[in-house]
């Protein structure tokens, strides 16, 4: 009973903060965002269905034996993608969703049993992961016609990929729960990321080819995967005893020669520490080891992600800005200057290579987008905000890559206006 | 610490504020003297914090005018310091950075006061630490240091004595009493001890207006007990005890 109560509380707490920003409270803006997402999703789904139909036509002109090999390969590829998605979604939720202070206080200060807290927290994260996984499943389902035409087998495959997903996801969470030191957790995340990368570029095809060449039925593969998923899930569920659920400090004391209110709000977050270290390490690796400057061009703009947390960091003190006579325009101009400074390495590198101003504009657009998202959806309001803003930023990092200089300039002008309006609304 | 504004007062004229058709401040007109201590008391939710938030431009009023000797709002703000009951602090800054940032906003601030205040409030060590690491009482103290060093003509403080240790309460009481010879302190407090011992003018926020009340603790208690609402609540206590 208490497990369900806590589970419901986490969900309510996660989603209630989603639309608290004054701008997002307006009905027409909510309808606009909802409609845009719906159109985008249907367009994407339609493109996928079209591509699957093309592949199906090609499959009709191959021999039975070759077809079976292809089917086994496709099925094992499906499980590979499920395995990778479990890892990816685990990393996303582990970094992007944390129970906020209110949830932690409610959970730990009130007399709930440890078992109830553990189960409700696990159920909460499993539910979130399943929601994200379903977005991919809906896209993957049309591809099932390439494997089998039988409804029963199709349903079994769908159930088995869910079981495999849950088993792998829960196992990763169990391993994470055994680590208590912050640096161990970072290393674990990096190792997982590295393993997923090497599995995707190398081992995935070797394993899939190995399974494809074996004379086993699709049903055998499906049931074996399901059993593996169930065993992983049960073992990791039983073995997990601990939950590292504590309030953590948000900021690090980094000395600053000229402390500015806005600059300190960006530099002193834990996220800045981790991001700048990662980017600096990767830049050094690209320059000194693999000697590729091209990657560095698109690495520096990623520092724009630090602006995601500005809104949350200044959320409390912002209420006093009118009293301290800090105008929205002053704040906007100060932040714009900081963005230019942060993206300066991109500008220098871009001008020395053939990219010119494009990378600089790309970085500025990412920074402004991160700033807007961070102010609209501050992480301490809801458990989900961090996840949503991170996911949107990942999408924007990819989408902005496709723009030419004219598109990026147009986006820049629009983002400037939206940023100023967002800051003004947030301070009002 | 002298200012050039010793003969000027802060006027509130026909101020009104409603939340969901419930009038919290109702046609309130008041003059805050620019020296001395004004204490505002009242039930929880009667509008004391709303009044302070309006005066200090944290929320907008529905009707009414505020004026400080024909100064613009910008100039008026330079003469008012506000310590809210909730903490609107930049937790990523150290106490020192916060105080320096705040004092830079006030043209008449007296930075030399800070060292005295740090010693008075035993705050020298914590001053260089992040505000995030401060306890409740420490967050109150850092705001008090900023308020006093700002040297503004008016200091509005909402429940500033909450969370302070008793020694600090006594010291702060003595300090405010002395400073009020040249500055105005407008305090919201529920502490009977302070209401009785401060040389101040006491007002009660009731039905959206400010009414002068006695400072005598026994008389104030008698006044509250006479209220019909209080008598009804006494009956509720009796019913509850009987139910246990």
XYZ file of C-alpha atoms in Angstrom:
672
model
C 0.000 0.000 0.000
C 2.765 2.416 1.019
C 4.759 1.401 -2.064
C 1.887 2.379 -4.315
C 1.305 5.593 -2.351
C 4.937 6.668 -2.737
C 4.995 5.594 -6.377
C 1.937 7.756 -7.093
C 3.512 10.647 -5.186
C 6.706 10.527 -7.284
C 4.721 10.518 -10.498
C 2.502 13.389 -9.467
C 5.500 15.358 -8.255
C 7.338 14.706 -11.512
C 4.656 15.881 -13.863
C 3.075 18.697 -11.869
C 6.044 20.998 -12.411
C 6.069 20.568 -16.163
C 3.927 23.549 -17.007
C 4.552 25.905 -14.103
C 6.351 28.551 -16.125
C 4.140 31.603 -16.860
C 4.793 31.231 -20.592
C 3.805 27.569 -20.590
C 0.698 28.254 -18.515
C -0.867 29.935 -21.544
C -3.274 27.494 -23.218
C -2.509 28.416 -26.835
C 1.218 27.832 -26.311
C 0.511 24.399 -24.823
C -1.731 23.539 -27.805
C 0.935 24.809 -30.209
C 3.666 22.677 -28.605
C 1.400 19.617 -28.444
C 0.322 19.977 -32.066
C 3.911 20.479 -33.270
C 5.061 17.343 -31.418
C 2.147 15.315 -32.796
C 2.795 16.399 -36.401
C 6.509 15.708 -36.026
C 5.853 12.251 -34.563
C 3.361 11.213 -37.298
C 5.714 12.452 -40.000
C 8.546 10.421 -38.496
C 6.330 7.307 -38.175
C 5.119 7.668 -41.779
C 8.712 7.871 -43.050
C 9.597 4.680 -41.144
C 6.587 2.759 -42.463
C 7.493 3.767 -46.027
C 11.046 2.499 -45.619
C 9.871 -0.830 -44.184
C 7.566 -1.366 -47.173
C 10.498 -0.867 -49.549
C 12.541 -3.489 -47.654
C 9.608 -5.930 -47.684
C 9.410 -5.786 -51.445
C 13.124 -6.556 -51.717
C 12.726 -9.549 -49.363
C 10.193 -11.177 -51.691
C 12.857 -11.827 -54.352
C 15.317 -13.837 -52.153
C 15.643 -17.645 -51.463
C 14.118 -19.323 -48.379
C 17.494 -20.053 -46.790
C 18.772 -16.528 -47.281
C 15.461 -15.209 -45.992
C 15.790 -17.255 -42.760
C 19.320 -15.931 -42.222
C 18.050 -12.401 -42.767
C 15.167 -12.994 -40.367
C 17.461 -14.333 -37.655
C 19.809 -11.392 -38.236
C 16.938 -8.908 -37.995
C 15.602 -10.528 -34.840
C 18.995 -10.537 -33.112
C 19.468 -6.955 -34.288
C 16.197 -6.106 -32.581
C 17.527 -7.528 -29.320
C 20.802 -5.650 -29.819
C 18.894 -2.396 -30.213
C 16.835 -3.246 -27.124
C 20.014 -3.883 -25.183
C 21.510 -0.581 -26.376
C 18.294 1.301 -25.653
C 18.246 -0.098 -22.127
C 21.754 1.247 -21.606
C 21.003 4.574 -23.228
C 17.745 5.103 -21.314
C 19.473 4.062 -18.091
C 22.163 6.704 -18.633
C 19.569 9.303 -19.542
C 17.443 8.657 -16.459
C 20.444 8.259 -14.155
C 21.811 11.641 -15.199
C 18.565 13.416 -15.941
C 16.043 12.319 -13.338
C 16.650 12.795 -9.675
C 14.094 12.934 -6.955
C 13.946 16.574 -5.913
C 14.413 17.817 -2.334
C 10.702 17.740 -1.660
C 10.415 14.094 -2.742
C 13.505 13.085 -0.767
C 12.246 14.871 2.349
C 8.832 13.259 2.031
C 10.357 9.836 1.462
C 13.062 9.849 4.113
C 11.609 12.003 6.917
C 8.229 10.279 7.078
C 8.079 6.768 8.601
C 8.003 4.619 5.449
C 9.615 1.175 5.520
C 12.913 0.811 3.668
C 11.372 -1.901 1.514
C 8.505 0.375 0.460
C 10.888 3.207 -0.415
C 13.120 0.842 -2.404
C 10.237 -0.733 -4.317
C 8.442 2.526 -5.067
C 11.626 4.196 -6.322
C 12.445 1.213 -8.524
C 8.906 1.040 -9.886
C 8.995 4.766 -10.603
C 12.173 4.530 -12.653
C 11.037 1.342 -14.379
C 7.817 3.096 -15.410
C 9.700 6.107 -16.742
C 12.068 3.871 -18.685
C 9.152 1.921 -20.152
C 7.457 5.142 -21.278
C 10.622 6.139 -23.131
C 11.096 2.625 -24.495
C 7.541 2.532 -25.869
C 8.362 5.569 -28.047
C 10.945 3.420 -29.799
C 8.828 0.263 -29.826
C 6.062 2.084 -31.681
C 8.592 2.894 -34.395
C 10.121 -0.607 -34.385
C 6.813 -2.475 -34.648
C 6.351 -1.999 -38.442
C 9.740 -3.746 -38.884
C 8.280 -6.982 -37.397
C 6.778 -7.859 -40.800
C 10.384 -8.463 -41.968
C 10.723 -11.229 -39.342
C 7.339 -12.972 -39.257
C 3.773 -12.756 -40.540
C 2.299 -14.769 -37.632
C 0.531 -12.663 -35.048
C 1.384 -15.009 -32.155
C 5.121 -14.920 -32.950
C 4.984 -11.144 -33.385
C 3.318 -10.723 -29.996
C 5.850 -13.038 -28.412
C 8.696 -10.999 -29.899
C 7.181 -7.745 -28.616
C 6.781 -9.231 -25.116
C 10.311 -10.640 -25.192
C 11.940 -7.304 -26.160
C 10.114 -5.696 -23.238
C 11.338 -8.415 -20.881
C 14.910 -8.096 -22.177
C 14.720 -4.320 -21.801
C 13.487 -4.529 -18.207
C 16.064 -7.183 -17.334
C 18.999 -5.188 -18.695
C 17.740 -1.874 -17.303
C 17.189 -3.276 -13.822
C 20.610 -4.979 -13.885
C 22.299 -1.693 -14.749
C 20.424 -0.006 -11.899
C 21.436 -2.755 -9.516
C 25.120 -2.289 -10.396
C 24.688 1.468 -9.953
C 23.165 0.955 -6.494
C 26.309 -0.892 -5.358
C 28.446 2.180 -6.046
C 28.495 4.871 -3.389
C 31.357 7.177 -4.290
C 30.629 9.870 -6.875
C 33.760 9.110 -8.923
C 32.952 5.380 -9.091
C 29.544 6.305 -10.494
C 31.134 8.584 -13.130
C 33.585 5.843 -14.115
C 30.734 3.343 -14.320
C 28.753 5.679 -16.581
C 31.797 6.270 -18.804
C 32.556 2.538 -18.993
C 28.954 1.812 -19.904
C 28.992 4.512 -22.573
C 32.267 3.159 -23.961
C 31.009 -0.426 -23.927
C 27.805 0.557 -25.707
C 29.810 2.450 -28.315
C 32.157 -0.490 -29.045
C 29.271 -2.938 -29.029
C 27.404 -0.757 -31.555
C 30.326 -0.219 -33.962
C 31.977 -3.638 -33.698
C 30.635 -6.522 -31.626
C 26.967 -6.061 -32.540
C 27.426 -7.255 -36.123
C 29.697 -10.124 -35.120
C 27.159 -11.437 -32.599
C 24.232 -10.949 -34.975
C 26.060 -12.735 -37.804
C 26.955 -15.584 -35.439
C 23.308 -16.060 -34.439
C 22.093 -15.628 -38.017
C 24.362 -18.451 -39.262
C 23.131 -20.923 -36.630
C 20.253 -23.241 -37.744
C 17.895 -22.283 -34.884
C 14.278 -21.206 -35.126
C 13.050 -17.687 -34.420
C 10.966 -19.055 -31.554
C 14.090 -20.494 -29.889
C 15.860 -17.159 -30.110
C 12.801 -15.356 -28.756
C 12.254 -17.681 -25.817
C 15.969 -17.781 -24.938
C 16.063 -13.977 -24.879
C 12.929 -13.889 -22.742
C 14.355 -16.357 -20.217
C 17.594 -14.354 -20.032
C 15.610 -11.154 -19.463
C 13.483 -12.699 -16.726
C 16.502 -14.199 -14.914
C 18.404 -10.893 -15.065
C 15.399 -8.994 -13.780
C 14.611 -11.338 -10.892
C 18.232 -11.636 -9.757
C 18.924 -7.906 -9.877
C 15.615 -7.126 -8.147
C 16.280 -9.549 -5.288
C 19.931 -8.629 -4.852
C 19.374 -4.861 -4.667
C 19.080 -3.924 -1.013
C 20.238 -0.347 -0.925
C 19.038 2.933 -2.189
C 21.428 5.861 -2.203
C 18.746 8.430 -1.671
C 20.207 11.469 0.047
C 20.133 15.196 -0.422
C 23.249 16.292 -2.238
C 24.948 19.636 -2.568
C 24.305 21.434 -5.804
C 27.296 23.769 -5.972
C 31.087 23.747 -5.830
C 33.068 26.646 -4.499
C 35.203 27.756 -7.457
C 37.086 30.987 -6.804
C 36.421 33.817 -9.174
C 38.479 36.978 -9.545
C 35.580 39.172 -10.596
C 32.515 37.457 -9.194
C 29.479 38.327 -11.252
C 26.060 37.100 -10.125
C 25.337 35.558 -13.535
C 28.774 34.077 -14.192
C 28.948 32.416 -10.777
C 25.506 30.890 -11.357
C 27.013 29.044 -14.337
C 30.470 28.188 -13.058
C 29.603 26.801 -9.656
C 27.191 24.029 -10.619
C 28.376 20.420 -10.426
C 27.307 20.026 -14.036
C 29.781 22.645 -15.220
C 32.589 20.840 -13.410
C 31.764 17.503 -15.048
C 30.995 18.897 -18.523
C 34.060 21.096 -18.778
C 36.279 18.230 -17.601
C 34.756 15.828 -20.134
C 34.983 18.265 -23.027
C 38.540 19.281 -22.152
C 39.578 15.601 -21.909
C 37.946 14.698 -25.204
C 39.444 17.755 -26.913
C 42.925 16.781 -25.691
C 42.352 13.198 -26.838
C 41.213 14.347 -30.298
C 44.100 16.779 -30.688
C 47.013 14.845 -29.212
C 46.072 11.194 -29.755
C 43.931 10.863 -32.871
C 45.037 14.282 -34.216
C 41.608 15.222 -35.549
C 40.665 18.904 -35.199
C 37.410 18.423 -37.106
C 35.749 16.699 -34.113
C 36.906 19.455 -31.753
C 35.034 21.972 -33.915
C 31.774 20.380 -32.829
C 32.878 19.498 -29.326
C 33.276 22.995 -27.891
C 29.701 24.095 -28.683
C 28.479 21.275 -26.409
C 29.608 23.438 -23.495
C 26.346 25.276 -24.188
C 24.666 22.645 -22.001
C 25.861 24.480 -18.873
C 23.201 27.110 -19.563
C 20.535 24.467 -18.904
C 21.015 24.956 -15.169
C 21.108 28.743 -15.055
C 17.346 29.023 -14.611
C 17.301 26.600 -11.712
C 20.335 28.129 -9.993
C 18.918 31.658 -10.074
C 15.293 30.685 -9.504
C 15.308 31.738 -5.869
C 17.349 34.953 -6.032
C 15.542 36.049 -9.216
C 12.529 37.033 -7.092
C 14.653 39.798 -5.586
C 15.885 41.159 -8.934
C 13.198 43.862 -9.139
C 14.089 44.903 -5.587
C 17.800 45.035 -6.477
C 16.922 46.982 -9.661
C 18.361 44.325 -11.954
C 16.392 44.677 -15.164
C 15.638 41.829 -17.530
C 17.511 43.664 -20.284
C 20.640 43.913 -18.139
C 20.446 40.226 -17.316
C 19.865 39.323 -20.970
C 22.832 41.373 -22.221
C 25.090 39.994 -19.479
C 24.145 36.437 -20.386
C 24.668 37.127 -24.090
C 28.181 38.368 -23.335
C 28.903 35.269 -21.260
C 27.623 33.057 -24.098
C 29.981 34.799 -26.533
C 32.895 34.234 -24.168
C 32.009 30.574 -23.644
C 31.766 30.027 -27.402
C 34.956 31.958 -28.168
C 37.008 28.756 -28.624
C 34.491 27.681 -31.290
C 34.903 31.022 -33.052
C 38.697 30.847 -33.038
C 38.724 27.234 -34.217
C 36.053 27.878 -36.840
C 37.944 30.817 -38.324
C 41.167 28.770 -38.543
C 39.352 25.916 -40.334
C 36.892 26.039 -43.217
C 33.841 26.284 -40.945
C 34.129 30.013 -40.376
C 31.322 31.468 -38.307
C 29.050 28.432 -38.590
C 30.333 26.587 -35.523
C 30.222 29.789 -33.477
C 26.593 30.378 -34.501
C 25.794 26.735 -33.822
C 27.204 27.082 -30.298
C 25.380 30.341 -29.616
C 22.078 28.861 -30.775
C 22.592 25.851 -28.524
C 23.431 28.135 -25.587
C 20.328 30.274 -26.089
C 18.166 27.166 -26.459
C 19.618 25.694 -23.272
C 19.028 28.970 -21.444
C 15.376 29.094 -22.534
C 14.733 25.460 -21.638
C 16.455 25.807 -18.275
C 14.369 28.830 -17.302
C 11.103 27.323 -18.545
C 11.709 23.952 -16.867
C 13.946 24.386 -13.809
C 15.055 21.067 -12.421
C 14.047 21.639 -8.802
C 10.378 22.147 -9.722
C 9.865 18.639 -11.023
C 11.743 15.328 -11.150
C 11.113 15.149 -14.892
C 12.296 18.584 -15.973
C 15.949 17.676 -16.148
C 15.193 14.651 -18.319
C 12.972 16.607 -20.695
C 15.415 19.488 -21.126
C 18.353 17.113 -21.635
C 16.430 15.104 -24.241
C 15.358 18.223 -26.123
C 18.935 19.529 -26.087
C 20.235 16.252 -27.533
C 17.700 16.576 -30.345
C 18.621 20.217 -30.966
C 22.343 19.356 -31.068
C 21.517 17.042 -33.982
C 18.911 19.253 -35.661
C 21.025 22.445 -35.705
C 23.826 20.503 -37.422
C 21.732 20.382 -40.579
C 21.338 24.158 -40.844
C 23.406 26.353 -43.132
C 24.606 29.809 -42.125
C 21.380 31.544 -43.193
C 19.203 29.118 -41.248
C 21.444 29.437 -38.190
C 21.289 33.249 -38.394
C 17.499 33.163 -38.578
C 17.326 30.772 -35.626
C 19.717 33.052 -33.736
C 17.472 36.101 -34.204
C 14.361 34.170 -33.133
C 16.143 32.679 -30.118
C 17.388 36.104 -29.016
C 13.811 37.407 -28.890
C 12.476 34.304 -27.159
C 15.299 34.389 -24.589
C 14.605 37.998 -23.658
C 10.861 37.319 -23.347
C 11.502 34.209 -21.263
C 13.804 36.075 -18.877
C 11.269 38.904 -18.595
C 8.392 36.503 -17.849
C 10.467 34.536 -15.354
C 11.322 37.660 -13.378
C 7.790 39.065 -13.436
C 26.008 57.038 9.560
C 24.024 60.021 8.352
C 21.845 60.228 5.287
C 20.436 63.292 3.618
C 16.901 61.959 3.867
C 16.203 62.251 7.573
C 12.990 64.289 7.261
C 11.237 62.180 4.625
C 8.529 59.510 5.025
C 7.218 56.608 2.996
C 3.526 57.006 2.129
C 1.109 54.285 1.142
C -2.126 55.592 -0.292
C -5.276 53.494 -0.902
C -3.381 50.279 -1.436
C -5.419 47.198 -2.399
C -4.533 43.650 -3.304
C -6.753 40.627 -3.879
C -6.110 36.935 -4.461
C -8.957 35.036 -6.135
C -11.540 37.658 -5.146
C -10.335 37.618 -1.550
C -9.191 41.094 -0.515
C -5.953 40.733 1.436
C -5.139 44.439 1.532
C -8.162 46.706 1.508
C -7.768 50.397 0.770
C -4.785 50.703 3.087
C -3.269 54.131 3.676
C -0.285 54.466 5.946
C 2.804 56.553 6.601
C 6.030 54.915 7.707
C 8.180 57.368 9.649
C 11.731 57.470 8.443
C 13.149 56.818 11.905
C 12.100 54.509 14.709
C 10.736 50.988 14.897
C 7.334 49.929 13.603
C 6.161 46.447 14.490
C 3.364 44.795 12.552
C 1.544 41.837 14.082
C -1.377 39.773 12.872
C -2.742 36.312 12.244
C -1.092 34.013 9.731
C -2.363 34.816 6.257
C -3.727 38.259 7.118
C -1.561 40.042 4.539
C 1.581 41.197 6.351
C 3.962 39.517 3.919
C 1.835 40.623 0.963
C 2.139 44.211 2.161
C 5.911 43.931 2.415
C 6.160 42.263 -0.971
C 4.181 45.091 -2.555
C 6.232 47.818 -0.897
C 9.443 46.145 -2.084
C 8.186 45.476 -5.599
C 8.159 41.697 -5.405
C 4.472 41.554 -6.335
C 2.208 44.012 -8.073
C -0.574 45.911 -6.324
C -4.124 46.073 -7.686
C -4.705 49.692 -6.692
C -2.970 52.449 -4.812
C 0.127 54.544 -4.812
C 3.414 54.443 -2.955
C 5.529 57.533 -2.684
C 8.696 58.549 -1.023
C 9.004 62.324 -1.234
C 8.437 62.539 -5.007
C 11.240 60.114 -5.777
C 10.975 57.685 -8.672
C 10.495 53.989 -7.883
C 14.131 53.404 -8.740
C 15.295 56.008 -6.227
C 12.848 54.762 -3.615
C 14.261 51.234 -3.854
C 17.739 52.569 -3.077
C 16.395 53.618 0.293
C 14.644 50.340 1.189
C 16.169 47.013 2.178
C 13.960 43.955 2.455
C 14.587 40.763 4.425
C 11.794 38.394 3.349
C 10.611 35.496 5.493
C 11.406 33.031 2.677
C 15.003 32.763 1.552
C 15.618 34.284 -1.835
C 19.360 33.840 -1.651
C 21.929 32.920 -4.310
C 23.002 29.643 -2.731
C 25.936 29.273 -5.114
C 27.590 32.403 -3.703
C 29.595 32.731 -0.517
C 28.282 35.016 2.223
C 31.013 37.526 1.354
C 30.100 37.562 -2.342
C 26.431 37.967 -1.536
C 27.017 40.893 0.837
C 29.372 42.599 -1.626
C 26.890 42.114 -4.438
C 24.026 43.533 -2.362
C 26.008 46.476 -0.989
C 26.994 47.423 -4.536
C 23.282 47.989 -5.231
C 22.938 50.617 -2.512
C 24.735 53.934 -3.019
C 24.882 54.823 0.691
C 26.122 51.441 1.900
C 28.695 51.371 4.674
C 31.100 48.517 3.934
C 33.097 49.141 7.098
C 30.104 47.981 9.161
C 30.497 44.453 7.869
C 33.526 43.560 9.992
C 31.759 44.742 13.170
C 28.648 42.771 12.315
C 30.599 39.620 11.526
C 32.176 39.738 14.984
C 28.881 40.557 16.668
C 27.091 37.623 15.030
C 30.056 35.171 15.198
C 30.060 34.946 11.454
C 33.702 35.376 10.451
C 34.285 31.742 9.552
C 31.005 31.139 7.747
C 31.357 34.368 5.768
C 33.657 32.706 3.229
C 31.543 29.582 2.768
C 28.803 28.896 0.224
C 25.338 29.977 1.336
C 24.176 26.492 0.365
C 26.000 25.177 3.456
C 24.316 27.629 5.844
C 21.759 26.609 8.418
C 18.431 28.434 8.736
C 19.724 30.836 11.383
C 22.903 31.545 9.436
C 20.892 32.516 6.375
C 18.998 34.980 8.571
C 22.260 36.393 9.895
C 23.791 37.014 6.469
C 20.691 38.933 5.437
C 20.816 40.978 8.634
C 24.462 41.848 7.946
C 23.581 42.976 4.421
C 20.575 44.974 5.674
C 22.448 46.885 8.321
C 25.522 47.552 6.185
C 23.337 48.750 3.293
C 22.611 51.887 5.344
C 19.211 52.313 3.713
C 16.727 54.617 5.379
C 14.157 51.813 5.651
C 14.671 48.173 6.539
C 11.655 45.905 6.096
C 12.161 42.611 7.884
C 9.628 39.801 7.850
C 10.026 37.458 10.852
C 13.744 38.195 10.981
C 14.120 36.980 14.560
C 12.869 33.462 13.732
C 15.595 30.863 13.941
C 18.101 33.077 15.758
C 19.706 31.930 18.975
C 18.684 33.890 22.067
C 22.000 35.696 22.417
C 21.681 36.978 18.835
C 18.077 38.036 19.470
C 19.209 40.141 22.443
C 22.119 41.654 20.554
C 20.039 42.381 17.471
C 17.339 43.953 19.604
C 19.918 46.281 21.168
C 21.483 47.104 17.796
C 18.164 47.873 16.090
C 17.127 50.022 19.022
C 20.267 52.140 18.680
C 20.161 52.318 14.857
C 16.490 53.342 14.901
C 17.512 56.791 16.101
C 18.549 57.488 12.511
C 16.865 54.759 10.425
C 13.442 53.153 10.192
C 12.928 49.468 10.920
C 9.588 47.957 9.977
C 9.333 44.493 11.482
C 6.847 41.677 11.288
C 7.173 39.466 14.304
C 5.132 37.137 16.473
C 7.588 37.288 19.379
C 5.797 38.658 22.427
C 9.127 39.357 24.121
C 10.188 41.729 21.336
C 6.825 43.445 21.071
C 7.010 44.225 24.787
C 10.666 45.260 24.976
C 11.254 47.216 21.792
C 10.523 50.940 21.933
C 8.260 50.919 18.946
C 4.876 51.635 17.484
C 2.799 48.514 17.216
C 0.166 47.895 14.520
C -2.067 44.939 13.816
C -2.936 43.831 10.303
C -6.645 43.104 10.382
C -9.145 42.847 7.548
C -6.657 44.346 5.119
C -5.847 47.415 7.176
C -3.306 48.461 9.790
C -4.721 49.379 13.231
C -2.699 50.695 16.124
C -2.557 48.306 19.076
C -1.162 48.269 22.530
C 2.297 46.956 23.267
C 1.377 45.704 26.671
C 1.560 41.901 26.529
C -1.187 41.271 29.085
C -3.530 43.767 27.468
C -2.865 42.273 24.017
C -3.607 38.795 25.365
C -6.840 40.032 26.903
C -7.850 41.672 23.610
C -7.253 38.439 21.673
C -9.201 36.385 24.235
C -12.184 38.677 23.879
C -12.473 37.868 20.175
C -15.400 35.552 19.338
C -13.177 33.557 17.003
C -10.782 32.801 19.886
C -13.624 31.615 22.117
C -14.880 29.314 19.372
C -11.403 27.807 18.976
C -11.193 27.238 22.745
C -14.312 25.095 22.422
C -12.664 23.149 19.590
C -9.730 22.376 21.944
C -12.134 21.069 24.577
C -13.938 18.896 22.019
C -10.648 17.511 20.716
C -9.357 16.641 24.217
C -12.628 14.895 25.011
C -12.337 12.871 21.809
C -8.883 11.448 22.718
